[in-house]
Coordinates of C-alpha atoms and ligand atoms in Angstrom, one line a residue:
X19 CA -98.9 151.6 169.2
X20 CA -99.8 154.4 171.6
X21 CA -102.4 157.0 170.8
X22 CA -101.1 160.5 170.3
X23 CA -102.4 161.5 173.8
X24 CA -100.5 158.6 175.4
X25 CA -97.5 159.4 173.3
X26 CA -97.4 163.0 174.5
X27 CA -97.7 161.8 178.1
X28 CA -94.7 159.5 177.6
X29 CA -92.6 162.2 175.9
X30 CA -93.2 164.4 178.9
X31 CA -91.9 161.7 181.2
X32 CA -88.8 161.1 179.1
X33 CA -85.8 163.2 180.3
X34 CA -83.9 162.8 177.0
X35 CA -86.8 164.2 175.0
X36 CA -87.1 167.3 177.0
X37 CA -89.5 166.1 179.6
X38 CA -89.2 166.9 183.4
X39 CA -85.5 166.9 183.3
X40 CA -85.0 167.5 187.0
X41 CA -87.6 165.0 188.1
X42 CA -87.5 162.0 185.8
X43 CA -84.6 159.7 185.4
X44 CA -83.5 156.8 183.2
X45 CA -81.7 153.6 183.8
X46 CA -79.3 152.2 181.2
X47 CA -78.7 148.5 180.9
X48 CA -75.4 147.6 179.3
X49 CA -76.5 144.3 177.7
X50 CA -75.3 144.8 174.1
X51 CA -71.6 144.2 173.6
X52 CA -71.1 143.7 169.9
X53 CA -71.0 146.4 167.2
X54 CA -71.4 146.0 163.4
X55 CA -69.7 149.2 162.2
X56 CA -66.6 151.1 163.1
X57 CA -67.0 154.9 163.7
X58 CA -63.8 156.9 163.3
X59 CA -64.2 158.4 166.8
X60 CA -64.7 155.0 168.5
X61 CA -61.9 153.4 170.5
X62 CA -64.0 150.3 171.3
X63 CA -62.4 150.4 174.7
X64 CA -65.4 152.2 176.1
X65 CA -69.1 152.3 175.7
X66 CA -70.7 153.3 172.4
X67 CA -69.6 156.9 171.9
X68 CA -72.9 157.7 170.2
X69 CA -74.7 157.8 173.5
X70 CA -72.4 157.6 176.4
X71 CA -69.8 159.5 178.3
X72 CA -66.3 158.9 176.9
X73 CA -63.8 157.1 179.0
X74 CA -66.3 155.0 180.9
X75 CA -66.8 151.3 180.4
X76 CA -69.9 149.7 181.8
X77 CA -70.0 146.3 183.4
X78 CA -71.7 144.1 180.9
X79 CA -75.0 142.4 182.1
X80 CA -76.8 139.4 180.9
X81 CA -80.6 140.0 180.4
X82 CA -81.2 138.0 183.6
X83 CA -78.8 140.1 185.5
X84 CA -80.3 143.2 184.0
X85 CA -83.8 142.4 185.2
X86 CA -82.5 141.8 188.7
X87 CA -80.9 145.3 188.6
X88 CA -84.2 146.8 187.4
X89 CA -86.1 145.2 190.2
X90 CA -83.5 146.5 192.7
X91 CA -83.6 150.0 191.3
X92 CA -87.4 150.1 191.2
X93 CA -87.7 148.8 194.7
X94 CA -85.3 151.4 196.1
X95 CA -87.0 154.4 197.7
X96 CA -84.3 156.6 196.2
X97 CA -84.3 155.5 192.6
X98 CA -87.7 153.8 192.3
X99 CA -89.9 156.9 192.2
X100 CA -87.7 158.7 189.6
X101 CA -86.9 156.1 187.0
X102 CA -89.3 156.4 184.1
X103 CA -87.2 155.1 181.3
X104 CA -85.2 151.9 180.6
X105 CA -82.6 152.7 177.9
X106 CA -80.3 150.3 176.0
X107 CA -77.5 152.1 174.4
X108 CA -74.5 149.8 174.3
X109 CA -71.7 149.2 175.0
X110 CA -72.0 148.2 171.3
X111 CA -75.0 148.5 169.0
X112 CA -78.2 147.3 170.6
X113 CA -79.8 146.0 167.4
X114 CA -76.8 143.7 166.7
X115 CA -77.3 141.9 170.0
X116 CA -80.2 139.5 170.7
X117 CA -79.8 140.3 174.4
X118 CA -81.3 143.7 173.8
X119 CA -84.7 142.2 172.7
X120 CA -84.6 139.6 175.5
X121 CA -84.0 142.3 178.1
X122 CA -86.8 144.5 176.8
X123 CA -89.2 141.5 176.9
X124 CA -88.2 140.8 180.5
X125 CA -88.6 144.5 181.5
X126 CA -92.0 144.8 179.8
X127 CA -93.3 141.7 181.5
X128 CA -92.7 143.1 185.0
X129 CA -92.7 146.8 184.5
X130 CA -95.0 147.6 181.6
X131 CA -95.2 151.3 182.5
X132 CA -91.5 152.0 182.1
X133 CA -90.7 153.7 178.8
X134 CA -88.5 151.5 176.6
X135 CA -85.8 153.5 174.8
X136 CA -83.0 152.5 172.6
X137 CA -80.0 154.1 170.8
X138 CA -78.5 152.7 167.6
X139 CA -76.3 153.4 164.7
X140 CA -79.3 152.5 162.6
X141 CA -77.7 149.8 160.3
X142 CA -80.2 147.1 161.3
X143 CA -83.3 149.3 161.8
X144 CA -85.2 148.1 158.7
X145 CA -84.4 144.5 159.5
X146 CA -85.4 144.7 163.1
X147 CA -88.4 147.1 162.9
X148 CA -90.9 144.2 163.2
X149 CA -89.2 143.1 166.4
X150 CA -89.2 146.7 167.8
X151 CA -92.8 147.1 166.9
X152 CA -93.7 143.9 168.7
X153 CA -91.8 145.0 171.7
X154 CA -93.6 148.3 171.8
X155 CA -90.4 150.4 171.8
X156 CA -91.4 153.9 172.6
X157 CA -88.4 156.0 171.8
X158 CA -85.5 155.6 169.5
X159 CA -82.2 157.5 169.0
X160 CA -80.3 157.1 165.8
X161 CA -76.8 158.5 165.3
X162 CA -76.8 160.0 161.8
X163 CA -73.6 161.8 160.9
X164 CA -74.0 162.3 157.2
X165 CA -76.4 161.8 154.3
X166 CA -73.5 161.6 151.8
X167 CA -72.1 158.1 151.3
X168 CA -68.6 159.5 150.3
X169 CA -68.4 161.3 153.7
X170 CA -69.8 158.1 155.3
X171 CA -66.8 156.3 153.9
X172 CA -64.5 158.7 155.7
X173 CA -66.4 158.5 159.0
X174 CA -66.9 154.7 159.1
X175 CA -63.9 152.5 158.4
X176 CA -66.2 149.5 157.8
X177 CA -69.8 148.4 157.9
X178 CA -70.6 144.7 158.5
X179 CA -73.9 143.9 157.0
X180 CA -75.6 140.5 156.3
X181 CA -72.3 138.6 156.5
X182 CA -70.2 141.0 154.3
X183 CA -67.8 143.7 155.4
X184 CA -67.9 146.9 153.3
X185 CA -65.7 150.0 153.3
X186 CA -65.5 153.4 151.6
X187 CA -68.5 154.8 149.7
X188 CA -70.2 151.4 149.6
X189 CA -70.2 151.2 153.4
X190 CA -71.6 154.7 153.6
X191 CA -74.3 153.9 151.0
X192 CA -75.6 150.9 153.0
X193 CA -75.5 152.6 156.3
X194 CA -77.2 155.9 155.2
X195 CA -79.9 154.0 153.2
X196 CA -80.8 151.9 156.2
X197 CA -80.6 154.7 158.7
X198 CA -83.1 156.9 156.7
X199 CA -85.4 154.0 155.9
X200 CA -85.3 153.0 159.5
X201 CA -86.2 156.5 160.7
X202 CA -89.0 156.7 158.2
X203 CA -90.5 153.4 159.4
X204 CA -90.1 154.2 163.1
X205 CA -91.9 157.5 162.6
X206 CA -94.6 155.7 160.8
X207 CA -95.0 153.4 163.7
X208 CA -95.4 156.4 166.1
X209 CA -92.0 156.1 167.9
X210 CA -90.5 159.3 169.2
X211 CA -87.2 159.8 167.5
X212 CA -84.1 161.7 168.5
X213 CA -81.2 162.1 166.0
X214 CA -77.7 162.3 167.4
X215 CA -75.1 163.9 165.1
X216 CA -71.4 164.0 166.0
X217 CA -70.0 167.2 164.7
X218 CA -66.6 166.3 163.1
X219 CA -65.0 169.6 162.0
X220 CA -63.7 169.5 158.4
X221 CA -65.6 166.3 157.8
X222 CA -69.4 166.7 158.2
X223 CA -70.0 170.4 159.1
X224 CA -71.8 171.0 155.8
X225 CA -74.0 168.0 156.4
X226 CA -75.7 169.3 159.6
X227 CA -78.4 171.5 157.9
X228 CA -79.1 168.8 155.4
X229 CA -79.5 166.2 158.1
X230 CA -81.8 168.4 160.2
X231 CA -84.0 169.1 157.1
X232 CA -84.1 165.4 156.1
X233 CA -84.9 164.0 159.6
X234 CA -87.6 166.6 160.2
X235 CA -89.2 165.5 156.9
X236 CA -89.0 161.9 158.0
X237 CA -90.7 162.6 161.3
X238 CA -87.9 162.9 163.9
X239 CA -88.8 164.8 167.1
X240 CA -85.5 166.4 168.2
X241 CA -81.8 166.6 167.2
X242 CA -78.8 166.4 169.4
X243 CA -75.6 167.8 167.8
X244 CA -72.7 166.4 169.9
X245 CA -69.1 167.6 169.8
X246 CA -66.4 165.2 168.5
X247 CA -64.2 163.7 171.2
X248 CA -60.9 163.5 169.3
X249 CA -59.7 159.9 169.6
X250 CA -59.1 156.8 167.5
X251 CA -58.9 157.7 163.8
X252 CA -60.0 161.2 164.5
X253 CA -57.5 161.9 167.3
X254 CA -55.9 164.6 165.1
X255 CA -59.1 166.6 164.6
X256 CA -59.6 169.7 166.7
X257 CA -63.0 169.4 168.4
X258 CA -65.6 172.2 167.7
X259 CA -65.7 175.1 170.2
X260 CA -68.7 175.7 172.4
X261 CA -69.5 178.8 170.4
X262 CA -69.5 176.9 167.1
X263 CA -71.7 174.3 168.6
X264 CA -74.2 176.9 170.0
X265 CA -74.2 178.6 166.6
X266 CA -75.0 175.4 164.8
X267 CA -77.7 174.5 167.2
X268 CA -79.3 178.0 166.9
X269 CA -79.2 177.8 163.1
X270 CA -80.8 174.4 163.0
X271 CA -83.4 175.0 165.7
X272 CA -85.4 176.7 163.0
X273 CA -85.7 173.4 161.2
X274 CA -86.0 170.9 164.1
X275 CA -85.9 171.2 167.9
X276 CA -82.4 171.0 169.4
X277 CA -81.5 169.1 172.5
X278 CA -78.9 171.1 174.4
X279 CA -78.5 169.6 177.8
X280 CA -77.0 166.3 176.9
X281 CA -74.3 165.3 179.4
X282 CA -73.4 162.1 177.5
X283 CA -74.3 159.7 180.3
X284 CA -72.5 156.3 180.6
X285 CA -74.3 153.3 179.2
X286 CA -75.2 151.9 182.6
X287 CA -76.2 155.2 184.1
X288 CA -79.0 155.3 186.7
X289 CA -80.8 158.4 187.7
X290 CA -81.3 162.0 186.7
X291 CA -79.4 163.5 183.8
X292 CA -76.0 164.7 184.9
X293 CA -76.2 162.6 188.1
X294 CA -75.6 159.0 188.9
X295 CA -77.4 157.4 191.7
X296 CA -75.7 154.0 191.5
X297 CA -74.5 154.2 195.0
X298 CA -78.0 154.3 196.2
X299 CA -78.5 150.8 194.8
X300 CA -77.2 147.8 196.7
X301 CA -75.5 146.0 193.8
X302 CA -73.8 149.1 192.3
X303 CA -71.0 147.8 190.1
Ligands
SF4_426 FE1 -68.4 152.5 168.5 FE2 -71.0 153.0 168.9 FE3 -69.8 153.5 166.5 FE4 -70.2 151.0 167.3 S1 -71.8 152.5 166.8 S2 -68.3 151.9 166.4 S3 -69.8 151.1 169.5 S4 -69.4 154.5 168.5
SF4_427 FE1 -81.8 158.7 176.8 FE2 -80.6 157.5 174.7 FE3 -80.6 156.3 177.0 FE4 -82.8 156.6 175.5 S1 -81.0 155.4 175.0 S2 -82.6 156.9 177.8 S3 -82.5 158.6 174.6 S4 -79.6 158.3 176.5
SF4_428 FE1 -78.8 160.4 177.0 FE2 -77.6 162.8 176.9 FE3 -80.0 162.4 178.1 FE4 -77.7 161.5 179.1 S1 -78.2 163.6 178.9 S2 -79.7 160.5 179.1 S3 -76.7 160.8 177.3 S4 -79.5 162.2 175.9

């Protein structure tokens, strides 16, 4: 694992962790199709809603196609100098797809200086932590929407774990337990951790201060409170206003740093946050 000095240098290079936002970019590789849970706000027609712009579906890549894309992007005079991070964020859950690990291995072999970053629902974090450690994953985003298994049962219609499908409170219990244990272990290994929380009005509002407190204790670096996009099971819920979101972020900033510039990039995004330089790359798809 990286020394604290190396770690600080890497954080500064990672746009999603507040580093050089206008200079450094990330490239997402959509290599992870399957998911093992069902979030109430997910339509499954698009990329994982935990880390991507709604309404956009990425073209799925195999690990071999992904490394070809990385070579092209890194060789391009437009994108090469700015890409500092390779992120895997979907379209399903990265940990539930072996292609994620294979892709990171291929990237690491050719581009060891690129920061390896992943976003997950956290269900398989304790199971996969030894693999992530061996890969030298630098930064991790976990979507944590509640600490309360009852509320979890309302947010997740099912959780598929070790061959069994759970629902209701039982599903919430397994997911929350694994998320928290995974965050704890990742922090212990020195990974830089971002927590995404989807604010679902009337469902998990009261959980936000509890989550920020808990993840701070566990060693997370920053929190990103995201507004609900009303769709799927939660199509009837009114999304939070910008003022409400600002207020919550301000309140929780006292506990843990808040990430405020998230533009919810698509899972195959290439470039600076809020921009997409795909056209600069020959095989843009
Ligand atoms: Fe959808 Fe992502 Fe939730 Fe899976 S983790 S159900 S892909 S939003
Ligand atoms: Fe940023 Fe998340 Fe992608 Fe990592 S996985 S580069 S934190 S959006
Ligand atoms: Fe990820 Fe949001 Fe940063 Fe885009 S702006 S790279 S979605 S954290």
